[in-house]
mmCIF file of C-alpha atoms in Angstrom:
data_model
loop_
_atom_site.group_PDB
_atom_site.id
_atom_site.type_symbol
_atom_site.label_atom_id
_atom_site.label_comp_id
_atom_site.label_asym_id
_atom_site.label_seq_id
_atom_site.Cartn_x
_atom_site.Cartn_y
_atom_site.Cartn_z
ATOM 1 C CA VAL A 1 -88.142 198.429 -59.530
ATOM 2 C CA GLN A 2 -90.951 195.585 -60.566
ATOM 3 C CA GLU A 3 -88.790 192.844 -60.485
ATOM 4 C CA ALA A 4 -86.867 194.428 -57.656
ATOM 5 C CA VAL A 5 -90.059 194.508 -55.692
ATOM 6 C CA ALA A 6 -91.337 190.905 -57.216
ATOM 7 C CA ARG A 7 -88.231 188.961 -56.017
ATOM 8 C CA ALA A 8 -88.593 191.039 -52.886
ATOM 9 C CA ALA A 9 -92.176 189.477 -51.757
ATOM 10 C CA ARG A 10 -91.798 186.110 -53.547
ATOM 11 C CA GLN A 11 -88.921 185.678 -50.909
ATOM 12 C CA ALA A 12 -90.764 186.755 -47.764
ATOM 13 C CA LYS A 13 -93.562 183.880 -49.734
ATOM 14 C CA SER A 14 -91.108 181.066 -49.735
ATOM 15 C CA GLU A 15 -90.162 181.852 -46.330
ATOM 16 C CA ASP A 16 -94.392 182.078 -45.036
ATOM 17 C CA LEU A 17 -93.467 185.627 -43.771
ATOM 18 C CA PRO A 18 -96.333 188.460 -43.917
ATOM 19 C CA THR A 19 -94.213 191.501 -44.054
ATOM 20 C CA VAL A 20 -91.161 191.898 -47.092
ATOM 21 C CA ASP A 21 -88.681 192.920 -45.043
ATOM 22 C CA LEU A 22 -84.828 194.366 -45.717
ATOM 23 C CA GLU A 23 -82.914 190.835 -45.350
ATOM 24 C CA HIS A 24 -85.772 189.823 -48.218
ATOM 25 C CA LEU A 25 -84.151 192.636 -50.459
ATOM 26 C CA GLU A 26 -80.992 191.962 -49.404
ATOM 27 C CA LYS A 27 -80.845 188.077 -50.640
ATOM 28 C CA VAL A 28 -82.839 188.993 -53.864
ATOM 29 C CA LEU A 29 -79.845 192.307 -54.176
ATOM 30 C CA PRO A 30 -77.018 190.364 -56.271
ATOM 31 C CA GLN A 31 -79.899 188.635 -59.051
ATOM 32 C CA LEU A 32 -81.028 192.054 -59.655
ATOM 33 C CA GLU B 1 -85.079 215.987 -53.960
ATOM 34 C CA ARG B 2 -88.032 216.345 -56.176
ATOM 35 C CA LEU B 3 -87.402 213.482 -58.536
ATOM 36 C CA LYS B 4 -86.423 210.967 -55.591
ATOM 37 C CA ALA B 5 -89.478 211.975 -53.957
ATOM 38 C CA ALA B 6 -91.730 211.383 -57.174
ATOM 39 C CA VAL B 7 -89.133 208.577 -57.272
ATOM 40 C CA HIS B 8 -90.464 207.428 -54.219
ATOM 41 C CA TYR B 9 -93.815 207.756 -53.773
ATOM 42 C CA THR B 10 -94.238 205.498 -56.978
ATOM 43 C CA VAL B 11 -91.506 203.001 -56.202
ATOM 44 C CA GLY B 12 -94.183 202.555 -53.144
ATOM 45 C CA CYS B 13 -97.103 202.773 -55.326
ATOM 46 C CA LEU B 14 -95.336 199.930 -57.030
ATOM 47 C CA CYS B 15 -94.679 198.055 -54.334
ATOM 48 C CA GLN B 16 -98.518 198.592 -52.728
ATOM 49 C CA GLU B 17 -99.951 196.638 -56.459
ATOM 50 C CA VAL B 18 -97.651 194.043 -55.348
ATOM 51 C CA ALA B 19 -98.857 193.630 -52.025
ATOM 52 C CA GLU B 20 -102.313 193.922 -52.618
ATOM 53 C CA GLU B 21 -102.005 190.876 -55.467
ATOM 54 C CA LYS B 22 -99.988 188.525 -53.491
ATOM 55 C CA GLY B 23 -101.155 189.589 -50.286
ATOM 56 C CA ILE B 24 -98.145 190.646 -48.162
ATOM 57 C CA GLU B 25 -96.949 194.214 -46.708
ATOM 58 C CA PHE B 26 -93.874 196.027 -47.662
ATOM 59 C CA SER B 27 -91.954 197.842 -44.761
ATOM 60 C CA LYS B 28 -91.254 201.291 -45.006
ATOM 61 C CA GLN B 29 -87.610 200.435 -45.419
ATOM 62 C CA THR B 30 -87.967 198.377 -47.870
ATOM 63 C CA ILE B 31 -89.521 200.692 -50.044
ATOM 64 C CA ALA B 32 -86.702 202.762 -49.007
ATOM 65 C CA ALA B 33 -84.206 200.548 -49.884
ATOM 66 C CA VAL B 34 -85.655 199.878 -53.652
ATOM 67 C CA SER B 35 -86.416 203.453 -54.534
ATOM 68 C CA GLU B 36 -82.871 204.296 -53.227
ATOM 69 C CA ILE B 37 -81.786 201.182 -55.886
ATOM 70 C CA THR B 38 -83.811 202.936 -58.558
ATOM 71 C CA PHE B 39 -82.702 205.986 -57.673
ATOM 72 C CA SER B 40 -78.720 205.538 -58.859
ATOM 73 C CA GLN B 41 -78.745 202.415 -60.692
ATOM 74 C CA CYS B 42 -81.179 204.968 -62.832
ATOM 75 C CA GLU B 43 -78.651 207.085 -62.569
ATOM 76 C CA ILE B 44 -76.337 205.032 -64.099
ATOM 77 C CA PHE B 45 -78.793 204.021 -67.413
ATOM 78 C CA ALA B 46 -78.216 207.186 -68.152
ATOM 79 C CA LYS B 47 -74.756 207.896 -68.112
ATOM 80 C CA ASP B 48 -74.664 204.272 -70.462
ATOM 81 C CA LEU B 49 -77.266 205.476 -72.405
ATOM 82 C CA GLU B 50 -75.837 209.011 -72.296
ATOM 83 C CA MET B 51 -72.280 207.307 -73.933
ATOM 84 C CA PHE B 52 -73.963 204.995 -76.409
ATOM 85 C CA ALA B 53 -75.979 207.980 -78.273
ATOM 86 C CA ARG B 54 -72.050 210.360 -78.019
ATOM 87 C CA HIS B 55 -70.397 206.623 -79.550
ATOM 88 C CA ALA B 56 -73.608 207.302 -82.140
ATOM 89 C CA LYS B 57 -72.460 210.890 -82.473
ATOM 90 C CA ARG B 58 -75.726 211.762 -81.996
ATOM 91 C CA SER B 59 -77.081 214.370 -79.220
ATOM 92 C CA THR B 60 -80.568 212.476 -78.668
ATOM 93 C CA ILE B 61 -80.554 209.367 -77.186
ATOM 94 C CA ASN B 62 -83.041 206.481 -79.041
ATOM 95 C CA THR B 63 -84.591 203.361 -78.473
ATOM 96 C CA GLU B 64 -81.923 201.470 -80.280
ATOM 97 C CA ASP B 65 -79.786 203.018 -76.611
ATOM 98 C CA VAL B 66 -81.539 201.582 -74.819
ATOM 99 C CA LYS B 67 -81.884 198.415 -76.474
ATOM 100 C CA LEU B 68 -78.479 198.585 -76.209
ATOM 101 C CA LEU B 69 -78.967 199.057 -72.146
ATOM 102 C CA ALA B 70 -81.099 195.975 -71.947
ATOM 103 C CA ARG B 71 -78.363 193.798 -74.003
ATOM 104 C CA ARG B 72 -77.071 191.034 -70.769
ATOM 105 C CA SER B 73 -81.136 190.022 -70.737
ATOM 106 C CA ARG B 74 -82.352 187.965 -73.616
ATOM 107 C CA SER B 75 -85.761 188.282 -71.733
ATOM 108 C CA LEU B 76 -84.976 192.158 -70.252
ATOM 109 C CA LEU B 77 -84.406 192.769 -74.217
ATOM 110 C CA ASN B 78 -87.811 191.013 -75.698
ATOM 111 C CA TYR B 79 -89.137 192.981 -73.109
ATOM 112 C CA ILE B 80 -88.378 196.494 -74.012
ATOM 113 C CA THR B 81 -88.123 195.171 -77.539
ATOM 114 C CA GLN B 82 -92.092 194.512 -78.332
ATOM 115 C CA LYS B 83 -93.021 197.999 -75.901
ATOM 116 C CA SER B 84 -90.812 200.133 -78.387
ATOM 117 C CA GLU B 85 -92.172 197.874 -81.195
ATOM 118 C CA GLU B 86 -95.739 199.040 -79.707
ATOM 119 C CA LEU B 87 -94.644 202.891 -79.050
ATOM 120 C CA ALA B 88 -93.487 203.117 -82.238
ATOM 121 C CA SER B 89 -97.102 201.688 -83.889
ATOM 122 C CA GLU C 1 -40.670 187.554 -77.900
ATOM 123 C CA HIS C 2 -43.477 184.763 -79.058
ATOM 124 C CA TRP C 3 -46.613 184.341 -77.391
ATOM 125 C CA ALA C 4 -46.402 181.179 -76.679
ATOM 126 C CA LEU C 5 -44.670 180.142 -74.022
ATOM 127 C CA THR C 6 -41.573 178.549 -74.264
ATOM 128 C CA SER C 7 -41.187 174.531 -73.083
ATOM 129 C CA GLU C 8 -40.055 175.150 -69.690
ATOM 130 C CA GLU C 9 -42.436 178.315 -68.359
ATOM 131 C CA PHE C 10 -45.023 175.915 -69.464
ATOM 132 C CA GLU C 11 -43.784 173.410 -67.561
ATOM 133 C CA VAL C 12 -43.813 175.299 -64.393
ATOM 134 C CA TRP C 13 -47.261 176.060 -65.718
ATOM 135 C CA ASP C 14 -48.328 173.141 -65.664
ATOM 136 C CA ARG C 15 -46.416 171.583 -62.432
ATOM 137 C CA LEU C 16 -48.009 174.840 -60.542
ATOM 138 C CA TYR C 17 -51.124 176.278 -61.849
ATOM 139 C CA ARG C 18 -53.205 174.177 -63.856
ATOM 140 C CA ILE C 19 -55.967 172.749 -62.118
ATOM 141 C CA GLN C 20 -55.654 168.622 -62.097
ATOM 142 C CA ASP C 21 -58.528 166.425 -61.778
ATOM 143 C CA SER C 22 -57.922 165.177 -58.536
ATOM 144 C CA ASP C 23 -57.478 168.416 -57.381
ATOM 145 C CA GLY C 24 -61.418 167.657 -57.352
ATOM 146 C CA ILE C 25 -62.643 171.362 -58.684
ATOM 147 C CA LYS C 26 -65.764 171.501 -59.895
ATOM 148 C CA ASN C 27 -66.965 173.512 -62.614
ATOM 149 C CA VAL C 28 -68.692 177.727 -61.593
ATOM 150 C CA LYS C 29 -71.901 178.697 -62.541
ATOM 151 C CA LEU C 30 -74.448 182.011 -61.314
ATOM 152 C CA PRO C 31 -76.837 180.628 -60.911
ATOM 153 C CA GLN C 32 -79.337 181.175 -62.995
ATOM 154 C CA VAL C 33 -82.594 183.236 -62.176
ATOM 155 C CA ARG C 34 -86.240 184.094 -64.031
ATOM 156 C CA PHE C 35 -87.665 187.024 -64.691
ATOM 157 C CA GLU C 36 -91.090 187.906 -61.789
ATOM 158 C CA SER C 37 -91.936 190.178 -63.315
ATOM 159 C CA ILE C 38 -91.892 189.996 -67.067
ATOM 160 C CA ARG C 39 -93.741 186.430 -69.174
ATOM 161 C CA ASP C 40 -90.482 184.536 -69.458
ATOM 162 C CA MET C 41 -90.129 182.688 -72.010
ATOM 163 C CA GLU C 42 -86.376 182.069 -71.935
ATOM 164 C CA GLU C 43 -85.808 178.085 -70.527
ATOM 165 C CA ILE C 44 -83.453 177.579 -68.015
ATOM 166 C CA LYS C 45 -81.037 174.477 -68.819
ATOM 167 C CA GLU C 46 -81.277 172.759 -65.865
ATOM 168 C CA SER C 47 -77.884 171.468 -65.997
ATOM 169 C CA CYS C 48 -77.824 167.452 -64.214
ATOM 170 C CA ASN C 49 -74.013 166.952 -63.729
ATOM 171 C CA GLU C 50 -72.229 166.845 -59.996
ATOM 172 C CA ASN C 51 -69.064 168.600 -61.340
ATOM 173 C CA ILE C 52 -70.741 171.565 -61.027
ATOM 174 C CA HIS C 53 -70.719 174.553 -58.473
ATOM 175 C CA GLU C 54 -73.394 176.689 -58.376
ATOM 176 C CA LEU C 55 -71.941 179.828 -56.606
ATOM 177 C CA SER C 56 -74.948 181.894 -54.266
ATOM 178 C CA LEU C 57 -74.887 184.854 -54.803
ATOM 179 C CA THR C 58 -76.121 186.478 -51.392
ATOM 180 C CA GLU C 59 -73.361 184.062 -48.834
ATOM 181 C CA TRP C 60 -70.857 186.594 -48.207
ATOM 182 C CA ARG C 61 -73.669 190.199 -47.984
ATOM 183 C CA ILE C 62 -72.445 190.983 -44.609
ATOM 184 C CA TRP C 63 -69.647 192.027 -46.079
ATOM 185 C CA GLN C 64 -70.755 193.540 -49.111
ATOM 186 C CA ASN C 65 -71.962 196.790 -47.322
ATOM 187 C CA ARG C 66 -67.712 198.215 -47.817
ATOM 188 C CA PRO C 67 -65.617 198.300 -50.148
ATOM 189 C CA PHE C 68 -62.610 196.268 -49.977
ATOM 190 C CA PRO C 69 -58.851 196.627 -51.296
ATOM 191 C CA THR C 70 -57.816 197.123 -54.999
ATOM 192 C CA HIS C 71 -55.526 197.083 -57.055
ATOM 193 C CA MET C 72 -54.500 199.660 -59.866
ATOM 194 C CA VAL C 73 -58.174 198.870 -61.074
ATOM 195 C CA ASP C 74 -61.388 199.935 -58.542
ATOM 196 C CA HIS C 75 -64.071 198.487 -58.121
ATOM 197 C CA SER C 76 -67.049 199.897 -61.003
ATOM 198 C CA ASP C 77 -69.938 201.607 -60.820
ATOM 199 C CA ARG C 78 -72.137 199.409 -60.248
ATOM 200 C CA CYS C 79 -70.150 197.675 -57.973
ATOM 201 C CA ASN C 80 -70.152 200.783 -55.976
ATOM 202 C CA ASN C 81 -73.396 201.524 -56.442
ATOM 203 C CA PHE C 82 -74.345 197.898 -55.126
ATOM 204 C CA ILE C 83 -72.316 198.503 -52.134
ATOM 205 C CA SER C 84 -74.086 201.679 -51.044
ATOM 206 C CA ILE C 85 -77.120 200.801 -51.449
ATOM 207 C CA MET C 86 -76.096 197.706 -48.682
ATOM 208 C CA GLU C 87 -74.334 200.522 -46.200
ATOM 209 C CA LYS C 88 -78.306 201.985 -46.047
ATOM 210 C CA ILE C 89 -79.691 198.434 -46.346
ATOM 211 C CA GLU C 90 -77.235 198.297 -42.827
ATOM 212 C CA LEU C 91 -78.109 201.775 -42.063
ATOM 213 C CA MET C 92 -81.765 201.353 -41.850
ATOM 214 C CA ARG C 93 -82.117 197.403 -41.256
ATOM 215 C CA HIS C 94 -82.317 198.979 -36.575
ATOM 216 C CA GLU C 95 -85.025 201.102 -37.481
ATOM 217 C CA GLU C 96 -87.763 200.117 -36.404
ATOM 218 C CA GLY C 97 -91.614 201.268 -37.807
ATOM 219 C CA ALA C 98 -90.736 205.084 -38.919
ATOM 220 C CA CYS C 99 -88.199 205.447 -41.881
ATOM 221 C CA THR C 100 -86.389 208.969 -42.306
ATOM 222 C CA TYR C 101 -86.006 208.387 -45.495
ATOM 223 C CA ASP C 102 -89.189 208.182 -46.219
ATOM 224 C CA SER C 103 -90.492 211.559 -43.882
ATOM 225 C CA GLU C 104 -87.367 212.827 -44.664
ATOM 226 C CA LEU C 105 -88.057 212.451 -48.563
ATOM 227 C CA MET C 106 -91.873 213.421 -49.239
ATOM 228 C CA THR C 107 -90.947 216.823 -47.725
ATOM 229 C CA TYR C 108 -90.133 217.700 -51.369
ATOM 230 C CA LEU C 109 -92.813 215.781 -53.359
ATOM 231 C CA HIS C 110 -94.758 217.842 -55.043
ATOM 232 C CA LYS C 111 -98.065 216.048 -56.523
ATOM 233 C CA ASP C 112 -97.919 217.276 -60.029
ATOM 234 C CA ASP C 113 -94.945 215.771 -60.364
ATOM 235 C CA ILE C 114 -96.203 211.994 -60.424
ATOM 236 C CA ILE C 115 -97.793 211.127 -63.519
#
């Protein structure tokens, strides 16, 4: 969980967005 | 459902921690998706652990089974090994 | 009768299937990703030679919310797991604000279940 949450948050940050959405999670999910 | 609810609640708390740490918010849907992944992945973990123990002709799952579970990533294996040594000591 | 290809079979393989340099096909590799939540000691080796194509794990994600047909070998548990979560994400994508998963599941929450 920690890894999923940390990666999704980083993805959102990299797109300068304030909220982590499903798109960010979707992008990191395959790595997980 | 109770177990799932407890997992979902805990995932929410972990998201809150990271949210505060990184100054970011998590949508409810994202938290729901993470807890759904967690729950279904835990089902796979449970099956694997049971298989590993049974393969060693044991009826009790032990830390060696968990290390085997983490074998595909050296970092994760190191982390799990360190944690199990801490627990053992 | 013998495990190796016969010279005829080798010739067919060499002509039809063997990848030649002229095919311009690069080596492929999966992206190496660091752990975010664990102090990651693993050094990620940056391979800088040109002829490696790094695969994208997200390129086809819009297709990955349903199982594609298989032949003789079914999808693995992990694969089915991934597909089902991508499907759930697809269903939730159109929810605004309130989350039905959350509201439904929280009715089962027992505070004393939480450590």
